[in-house]
Short mmCIF file of C-alpha atoms and ligand atoms in Angstrom, two decimals:
data_model
loop_
_atom_site.label_atom_id
_atom_site.label_comp_id
_atom_site.label_asym_id
_atom_site.label_seq_id
_atom_site.Cartn_x
_atom_site.Cartn_y
_atom_site.Cartn_z
CA MET F 287 6.76 -13.70 69.23
CA SER F 288 10.23 -15.22 69.63
CA GLU F 289 11.69 -17.36 66.94
CA ASN F 290 13.14 -20.72 67.82
CA THR F 291 16.78 -21.57 67.83
CA SER F 292 18.39 -22.24 64.54
CA ARG F 293 19.77 -25.61 63.70
CA PRO F 294 17.66 -27.60 65.97
CA VAL F 295 18.35 -31.31 66.63
CA LEU F 296 15.30 -33.19 64.85
CA TRP F 297 14.39 -36.73 65.60
CA ILE F 298 12.02 -38.25 63.21
CA VAL F 299 9.71 -40.91 64.92
CA ILE F 300 8.46 -43.62 62.76
CA PRO F 301 6.25 -46.54 63.97
CA CYS F 302 6.78 -49.72 62.01
CA TYR F 303 4.64 -52.80 62.28
CA ASN F 304 5.28 -55.61 59.88
CA GLU F 305 6.77 -53.29 57.42
CA GLU F 306 9.55 -55.40 55.97
CA GLU F 307 8.41 -54.66 52.35
CA VAL F 308 8.23 -50.85 52.62
CA LEU F 309 11.05 -50.16 54.95
CA PRO F 310 13.89 -50.63 52.52
CA VAL F 311 12.13 -48.22 50.06
CA THR F 312 11.32 -45.47 52.53
CA ALA F 313 14.37 -45.56 54.95
CA PRO F 314 16.73 -43.97 52.32
CA LEU F 315 14.14 -41.26 51.54
CA PHE F 316 13.99 -40.30 55.28
CA LEU F 317 17.81 -40.22 55.34
CA HIS F 318 17.99 -38.24 52.25
CA MET F 319 15.66 -35.67 53.73
CA VAL F 320 17.79 -35.32 56.96
CA GLU F 321 20.86 -34.94 54.92
CA GLU F 322 19.42 -32.34 52.80
CA MET F 323 17.96 -30.32 55.61
CA THR F 324 21.41 -30.56 57.48
CA ALA F 325 23.30 -29.35 54.29
CA SER F 326 20.94 -26.34 53.95
CA GLY F 327 21.80 -25.49 57.54
CA LYS F 328 18.11 -26.10 58.85
CA ILE F 329 18.83 -28.72 61.23
CA SER F 330 21.73 -30.07 63.37
CA ASP F 331 23.74 -33.10 62.20
CA LYS F 332 22.99 -34.69 65.44
CA SER F 333 19.44 -35.35 64.02
CA ARG F 334 18.24 -38.90 64.00
CA ILE F 335 15.65 -41.27 62.33
CA LEU F 336 14.03 -43.19 65.14
CA PHE F 337 12.19 -46.45 64.13
CA VAL F 338 9.88 -47.86 66.64
CA ASN F 339 9.26 -51.48 65.94
CA ASP F 340 5.64 -52.20 67.27
CA GLY F 341 6.23 -55.99 68.06
CA SER F 342 6.37 -56.99 64.33
CA SER F 343 6.25 -60.69 63.58
CA ASP F 344 8.29 -60.43 60.33
CA ARG F 345 11.84 -59.27 59.70
CA THR F 346 11.21 -55.54 60.45
CA TRP F 347 13.33 -55.37 63.54
CA GLN F 348 16.30 -57.09 61.70
CA LEU F 349 15.94 -54.48 59.08
CA ILE F 350 16.07 -51.64 61.63
CA GLU F 351 19.27 -53.18 63.10
CA ASP F 352 20.84 -53.52 59.72
CA LEU F 353 20.00 -49.80 58.93
CA SER F 354 21.30 -48.64 62.23
CA ASP F 355 24.63 -50.46 61.44
CA SER F 356 24.77 -48.76 58.14
CA ASP F 357 24.44 -45.20 59.18
CA PRO F 358 24.51 -43.37 62.47
CA HIS F 359 21.49 -41.28 61.73
CA TYR F 360 19.27 -44.40 61.84
CA ILE F 361 18.43 -45.83 65.31
CA GLY F 362 15.67 -48.01 66.61
CA ILE F 363 13.77 -49.16 69.65
CA SER F 364 11.55 -52.25 69.90
CA GLN F 365 8.26 -52.44 71.89
CA SER F 366 8.06 -55.69 73.91
CA ARG F 367 4.85 -56.66 71.83
CA ASN F 368 2.45 -55.10 69.43
CA ARG F 369 0.55 -52.39 71.20
CA GLY F 370 -0.90 -50.45 68.21
CA HIS F 371 0.08 -47.41 66.23
CA GLN F 372 -0.69 -44.62 68.87
CA ASN F 373 1.35 -46.47 71.60
CA ALA F 374 4.24 -47.01 69.24
CA VAL F 375 4.28 -43.22 68.34
CA LEU F 376 4.03 -42.31 71.99
CA ALA F 377 6.94 -44.58 72.84
CA GLY F 378 9.17 -43.01 70.14
CA LEU F 379 8.19 -39.35 71.19
CA MET F 380 8.90 -39.97 74.87
CA GLU F 381 12.34 -41.64 73.83
CA ALA F 382 13.22 -38.69 71.55
CA LYS F 383 12.32 -35.76 73.69
CA GLU F 384 15.24 -36.04 76.01
CA TYR F 385 17.74 -35.72 73.06
CA CYS F 386 16.37 -33.33 70.70
CA ASP F 387 14.67 -29.97 70.16
CA ILE F 388 11.93 -31.18 67.67
CA THR F 389 10.38 -34.35 66.75
CA ILE F 390 8.25 -35.23 63.53
CA SER F 391 6.18 -38.22 63.64
CA ILE F 392 5.29 -39.86 60.36
CA ASP F 393 4.21 -43.34 59.16
CA CYS F 394 6.87 -45.56 57.66
CA ASP F 395 4.90 -46.38 54.33
CA GLY F 396 5.66 -43.20 52.41
CA GLN F 397 2.07 -42.21 52.05
CA ASP F 398 2.70 -38.82 53.73
CA ASP F 399 4.92 -36.48 51.67
CA ILE F 400 8.33 -36.72 53.30
CA THR F 401 9.46 -33.47 51.82
CA ALA F 402 6.87 -31.47 53.80
CA MET F 403 9.22 -31.91 56.69
CA ASP F 404 11.27 -29.12 55.43
CA ARG F 405 8.34 -26.65 55.55
CA MET F 406 7.47 -28.08 59.01
CA VAL F 407 10.80 -27.11 60.35
CA ASP F 408 10.46 -23.64 58.69
CA GLU F 409 7.23 -23.11 60.65
CA TYR F 410 9.05 -24.08 63.84
CA LEU F 411 11.92 -21.79 63.08
CA LEU F 412 9.35 -18.98 62.68
CA GLY F 413 8.02 -19.85 66.31
CA ALA F 414 5.36 -22.54 66.04
CA GLU F 415 5.86 -25.24 68.77
CA VAL F 416 3.35 -27.73 66.93
CA VAL F 417 3.09 -27.97 63.26
CA TYR F 418 0.19 -30.19 61.89
CA GLY F 419 0.60 -31.99 58.63
CA VAL F 420 -2.80 -31.60 56.86
CA ARG F 421 -3.87 -33.37 53.76
CA ALA F 422 -4.57 -30.94 51.02
CA SER F 423 -6.97 -33.43 49.28
CA ARG F 424 -8.18 -36.96 49.67
CA LYS F 425 -7.94 -37.92 45.96
CA SER F 426 -5.87 -40.98 46.68
CA ASP F 427 -8.52 -42.48 48.94
CA SER F 428 -11.43 -44.70 47.89
CA PHE F 429 -14.83 -42.85 48.15
CA LEU F 430 -15.72 -44.88 51.13
CA LYS F 431 -12.59 -44.02 53.09
CA ARG F 432 -12.92 -40.43 52.10
CA PHE F 433 -16.54 -40.24 53.14
CA THR F 434 -16.05 -41.91 56.55
CA ALA F 435 -12.86 -39.99 57.40
CA GLU F 436 -14.46 -36.58 56.56
CA SER F 437 -17.76 -37.42 58.42
CA PHE F 438 -15.69 -38.58 61.35
CA TYR F 439 -13.80 -35.34 61.70
CA LYS F 440 -17.07 -33.48 61.61
CA LEU F 441 -18.62 -35.83 64.07
CA LEU F 442 -15.59 -35.52 66.51
CA ASN F 443 -15.82 -31.73 66.38
CA SER F 444 -19.61 -31.74 66.85
CA MET F 445 -18.90 -33.83 70.13
CA GLY F 446 -16.80 -30.96 71.31
CA ALA F 447 -13.26 -32.61 70.70
CA GLU F 448 -10.85 -30.25 68.91
CA VAL F 449 -9.21 -32.15 66.00
CA VAL F 450 -7.56 -30.49 63.09
CA PHE F 451 -9.64 -31.36 59.94
CA ASN F 452 -7.88 -33.91 57.65
CA HIS F 453 -4.79 -34.18 59.94
CA SER F 454 -3.57 -37.62 61.01
CA ASP F 455 -0.37 -38.46 62.83
CA TYR F 456 2.23 -36.57 60.65
CA ARG F 457 3.24 -33.55 62.86
CA LEU F 458 6.08 -31.67 64.22
CA ILE F 459 6.17 -31.31 68.00
CA SER F 460 8.79 -29.43 69.97
CA SER F 461 10.37 -31.10 73.05
CA ARG F 462 9.12 -28.21 75.14
CA VAL F 463 5.53 -29.31 74.28
CA LEU F 464 6.34 -33.01 74.71
CA GLU F 465 7.66 -32.11 78.37
CA GLU F 466 4.14 -30.93 79.14
CA PHE F 467 2.41 -33.74 77.20
CA GLU F 468 4.22 -36.19 79.32
CA ASN F 469 1.83 -35.08 82.13
CA PHE F 470 -1.23 -36.23 80.17
CA LYS F 471 -1.23 -39.78 81.69
CA GLU F 472 -4.08 -41.49 79.99
CA VAL F 473 -3.77 -44.91 78.77
CA ASN F 474 -6.58 -44.41 76.16
CA LEU F 475 -4.47 -42.68 73.57
CA TYR F 476 -5.71 -40.49 70.74
CA LEU F 477 -2.92 -38.38 69.88
CA ARG F 478 -4.64 -36.35 67.30
CA GLY F 479 -7.13 -35.19 69.95
CA MET F 480 -4.73 -34.87 72.68
CA ILE F 481 -2.02 -32.68 71.26
CA PRO F 482 -4.36 -29.68 70.62
CA LEU F 483 -5.15 -29.90 74.31
CA VAL F 484 -1.46 -29.03 75.36
CA GLY F 485 -1.78 -25.72 73.59
CA PHE F 486 1.23 -23.50 72.51
CA LYS F 487 1.59 -21.79 69.24
CA SER F 488 0.64 -24.02 66.39
CA SER F 489 0.59 -23.96 62.67
CA SER F 490 -0.25 -26.22 59.62
CA VAL F 491 1.54 -27.44 56.60
CA TYR F 492 -0.52 -28.85 53.72
CA TYR F 493 0.63 -31.71 51.58
CA GLU F 494 -0.51 -34.43 49.25
CA ARG F 495 -1.06 -38.03 50.42
CA HIS F 496 -0.09 -40.77 48.20
CA GLU F 497 -0.69 -44.53 47.88
CA ARG F 498 1.47 -46.79 50.16
CA MET F 499 4.70 -47.36 48.50
CA ALA F 500 4.65 -51.07 49.33
CA GLY F 501 3.05 -53.51 51.82
CA LYS F 502 -0.55 -53.50 53.03
CA SER F 503 -2.66 -51.16 55.22
CA HIS F 504 -3.13 -52.33 58.86
CA TYR F 505 -6.20 -50.26 59.11
CA PRO F 506 -9.26 -51.94 57.39
CA ILE F 507 -12.62 -50.24 57.75
CA SER F 508 -13.53 -52.26 60.92
CA LYS F 509 -10.33 -51.07 62.63
CA MET F 510 -10.87 -47.50 61.40
CA LEU F 511 -14.47 -47.46 62.89
CA GLN F 512 -13.05 -48.68 66.11
CA LEU F 513 -10.48 -45.95 66.17
CA ALA F 514 -13.22 -43.40 65.49
CA PHE F 515 -15.48 -44.70 68.34
CA ASP F 516 -12.30 -44.75 70.52
CA GLY F 517 -11.59 -41.21 69.56
CA ILE F 518 -15.01 -40.09 70.48
CA THR F 519 -15.22 -41.73 73.74
CA SER F 520 -11.62 -40.70 74.76
CA LEU F 521 -12.20 -37.08 74.20
CA SER F 522 -15.93 -36.36 74.92
CA VAL F 523 -18.61 -37.31 77.29
CA ARG F 524 -21.32 -35.81 74.90
CA PRO F 525 -22.55 -39.23 73.84
CA ILE F 526 -23.74 -39.71 77.45
CA SER F 527 -25.69 -36.56 77.42
CA ILE F 528 -27.13 -37.51 74.09
CA ILE F 529 -28.26 -40.76 75.49
CA THR F 530 -29.95 -38.89 78.42
CA SER F 531 -31.86 -36.70 75.94
CA ILE F 532 -32.93 -39.77 74.02
CA GLY F 533 -34.15 -41.33 77.19
CA MET F 534 -36.11 -38.27 78.20
CA MET F 535 -37.63 -38.15 74.68
CA THR F 536 -38.64 -41.88 74.75
CA SER F 537 -40.24 -41.59 78.20
CA LEU F 538 -42.13 -38.55 77.04
CA MET F 539 -43.39 -40.45 74.04
CA GLY F 540 -44.29 -43.42 76.35
CA PHE F 541 -46.15 -41.12 78.68
CA ILE F 542 -48.11 -39.58 75.64
CA GLY F 543 -48.76 -43.21 74.55
CA ILE F 544 -50.37 -44.06 77.86
CA ILE F 545 -52.73 -41.04 77.77
CA TRP F 546 -53.76 -42.10 74.32
CA VAL F 547 -54.39 -45.69 75.39
CA PHE F 548 -56.57 -44.39 78.16
CA LEU F 549 -58.47 -42.10 75.74
CA VAL F 550 -58.94 -44.88 73.37
CA TYR F 551 -60.17 -47.27 76.02
CA PHE F 552 -62.75 -44.91 77.55
CA ASN F 553 -64.11 -44.16 74.04
CA GLY F 554 -64.83 -47.84 73.80
CA TYR F 555 -62.35 -48.90 71.23
CA LYS F 556 -60.68 -52.30 71.17
CA VAL F 557 -56.99 -51.96 70.34
CA ASP F 558 -55.84 -54.90 68.39
CA GLY F 559 -52.19 -53.75 68.04
CA TRP F 560 -49.75 -56.46 69.14
CA ALA F 561 -47.60 -55.81 66.02
CA SER F 562 -47.12 -52.12 66.56
CA THR F 563 -46.54 -52.88 70.38
CA LEU F 564 -43.81 -55.33 69.40
CA CYS F 565 -42.10 -52.87 67.12
CA ILE F 566 -41.99 -50.12 69.81
CA VAL F 567 -40.70 -52.70 72.48
CA LEU F 568 -37.98 -53.83 70.11
CA PHE F 569 -37.15 -50.23 69.15
CA ILE F 570 -36.90 -49.05 72.74
CA GLY F 571 -34.95 -52.26 73.73
CA GLY F 572 -32.38 -51.52 70.95
CA ILE F 573 -31.97 -48.04 72.21
CA GLN F 574 -31.55 -49.18 75.68
CA LEU F 575 -28.83 -51.79 74.74
CA LEU F 576 -27.03 -49.34 72.51
CA SER F 577 -27.06 -46.78 75.47
CA MET F 578 -25.93 -49.39 77.85
CA GLY F 579 -23.04 -50.19 75.38
CA VAL F 580 -21.94 -46.58 75.10
CA ILE F 581 -21.95 -46.01 78.93
CA GLY F 582 -20.25 -49.51 79.40
CA THR F 583 -17.47 -48.19 77.09
CA TYR F 584 -16.79 -45.27 79.30
CA ILE F 585 -16.84 -47.56 82.35
CA GLY F 586 -14.51 -49.88 80.50
CA LYS F 587 -12.11 -46.79 79.88
CA ILE F 588 -12.27 -45.84 83.58
CA TYR F 589 -11.29 -49.42 84.52
CA LEU F 590 -8.36 -49.37 82.03
CA GLU F 591 -7.28 -45.91 83.38
CA SER F 592 -7.50 -46.93 87.02
CA LYS F 593 -4.96 -49.89 86.50
CA HIS F 594 -2.17 -47.39 85.58
CA ARG F 595 -0.51 -49.87 83.41
CA PRO F 596 2.48 -48.84 81.35
CA ARG F 597 1.58 -47.41 77.93
CA TYR F 598 4.56 -48.97 76.36
CA ILE F 599 7.48 -51.19 77.15
CA ILE F 600 10.69 -50.94 75.35
CA SER F 601 12.38 -54.15 75.16
CA GLU F 602 15.37 -53.41 72.80
CA ARG F 603 17.39 -50.59 71.42
CA THR F 604 20.01 -50.33 68.64
CA TRP F 605 21.55 -47.47 70.57
CA GLN F 606 22.91 -46.62 74.02
CA PRO F 607 20.82 -43.74 75.70
CA TYR F 608 23.46 -41.37 76.80
CA GLU F 609 23.45 -38.80 79.44
CA ARG F 610 19.80 -37.71 80.13
CA HIS F 611 18.57 -34.15 79.32
CA TYR F 612 21.54 -33.65 76.90
CA LYS F 613 20.56 -31.59 73.85
CA GLY F 614 22.36 -29.77 71.00
N1 UDP C 260 1.47 -49.36 62.90
C1 UDP C 260 1.96 -49.72 64.13
N2 UDP C 260 1.29 -50.68 64.80
C2 UDP C 260 0.13 -51.19 64.44
C3 UDP C 260 -0.32 -50.90 63.10
C4 UDP C 260 0.28 -50.01 62.37
O1 UDP C 260 2.97 -49.10 64.56
O2 UDP C 260 -0.30 -52.08 65.16
C5 UDP C 260 2.30 -48.48 62.00
C6 UDP C 260 2.43 -48.93 60.52
O3 UDP C 260 3.68 -49.56 60.43
C7 UDP C 260 2.39 -47.61 59.74
C8 UDP C 260 1.47 -46.69 60.53
O4 UDP C 260 1.23 -47.28 61.83
O5 UDP C 260 3.73 -46.93 59.91
C9 UDP C 260 0.19 -46.62 59.83
O6 UDP C 260 -0.34 -47.78 59.45
P1 UDP C 260 -1.01 -48.07 58.08
O7 UDP C 260 -0.18 -47.53 57.01
O8 UDP C 260 -1.19 -49.70 58.01
O9 UDP C 260 -2.46 -47.46 58.24
P2 UDP C 260 -3.24 -46.55 57.11
O10 UDP C 260 -2.15 -45.57 56.49
O11 UDP C 260 -3.58 -47.51 56.00
O12 UDP C 260 -4.39 -45.89 57.86
MG1 MG C 261 -0.46 -46.00 55.69
#
């Protein structure tokens, strides 16, 4: 296995949505990390910290502009409107890949241990092209979040999607892998599930996840469930086969029911069972609606994919993109 080049150019990609409270706290931490790794000779001084403003309605973009005036390591791009975390990360990665050897994506709220980047770069230098940041434990989460998150990973894997257990969007990806990833054109983004599909040599780095340093989470339970459902339906068609099996089972039960009705009738019993009939009708009606909803979700996704709309639109930059394909 060949080792990767020494002193790679690293771009840290950080999505920010209404983060005016936390950005002033965490931005210096990112810079400190870059300076440390540069000083120890691990990464090139051409490394950058790229903030992706995801259409924030507060002063986030202004803060990013101020940061980029204060130090050349900080740069920023702004999405034309709020498109969500996944699209913001994608926009940053695609912007970065032309100018660097490796990217690390991380949230801007300081929840993910920033110092783990050092170990991620080590893994890259040893030959890994993708390094997943994996949470060593979920102690900082509430019981509900921990339970739902862990069941979700298990559910996703049982549906045939390959996701790394307890890994969110903190990861190192080399530009080499991003070049290939660019060919994954889907608009329904679920990066966690998509990156493993690209392949290449990968490795994991374990870290502790903390509380947010400031500000509030943008992912309440309802949005998390939505992301989970989205993840499953973007990566797997197994729910449709499950629906088919349920359909077959209920029809079989219905068929047995009909035979039973006949037997009872010919034996001279009067069946006075409107309540039980109602229950069964409601139950089967519910299953049908649910199944139609799931199938509808897939059709909705096909509809969105067929439009080929852009996955992100960059409206502003704090920097001038220089000659394309320039690295090092
Ligand atoms: N984020 C974003 N666009 C959004 C929502 C969130 O770019 O529409 C960013 C946010 O600024 C943060 C990251 O995505 O850097 C994760 O969001 P958050 O910390 O709110 O989620 P949690 O960690 O609570 O799941
Ligand atoms: Mg967070």
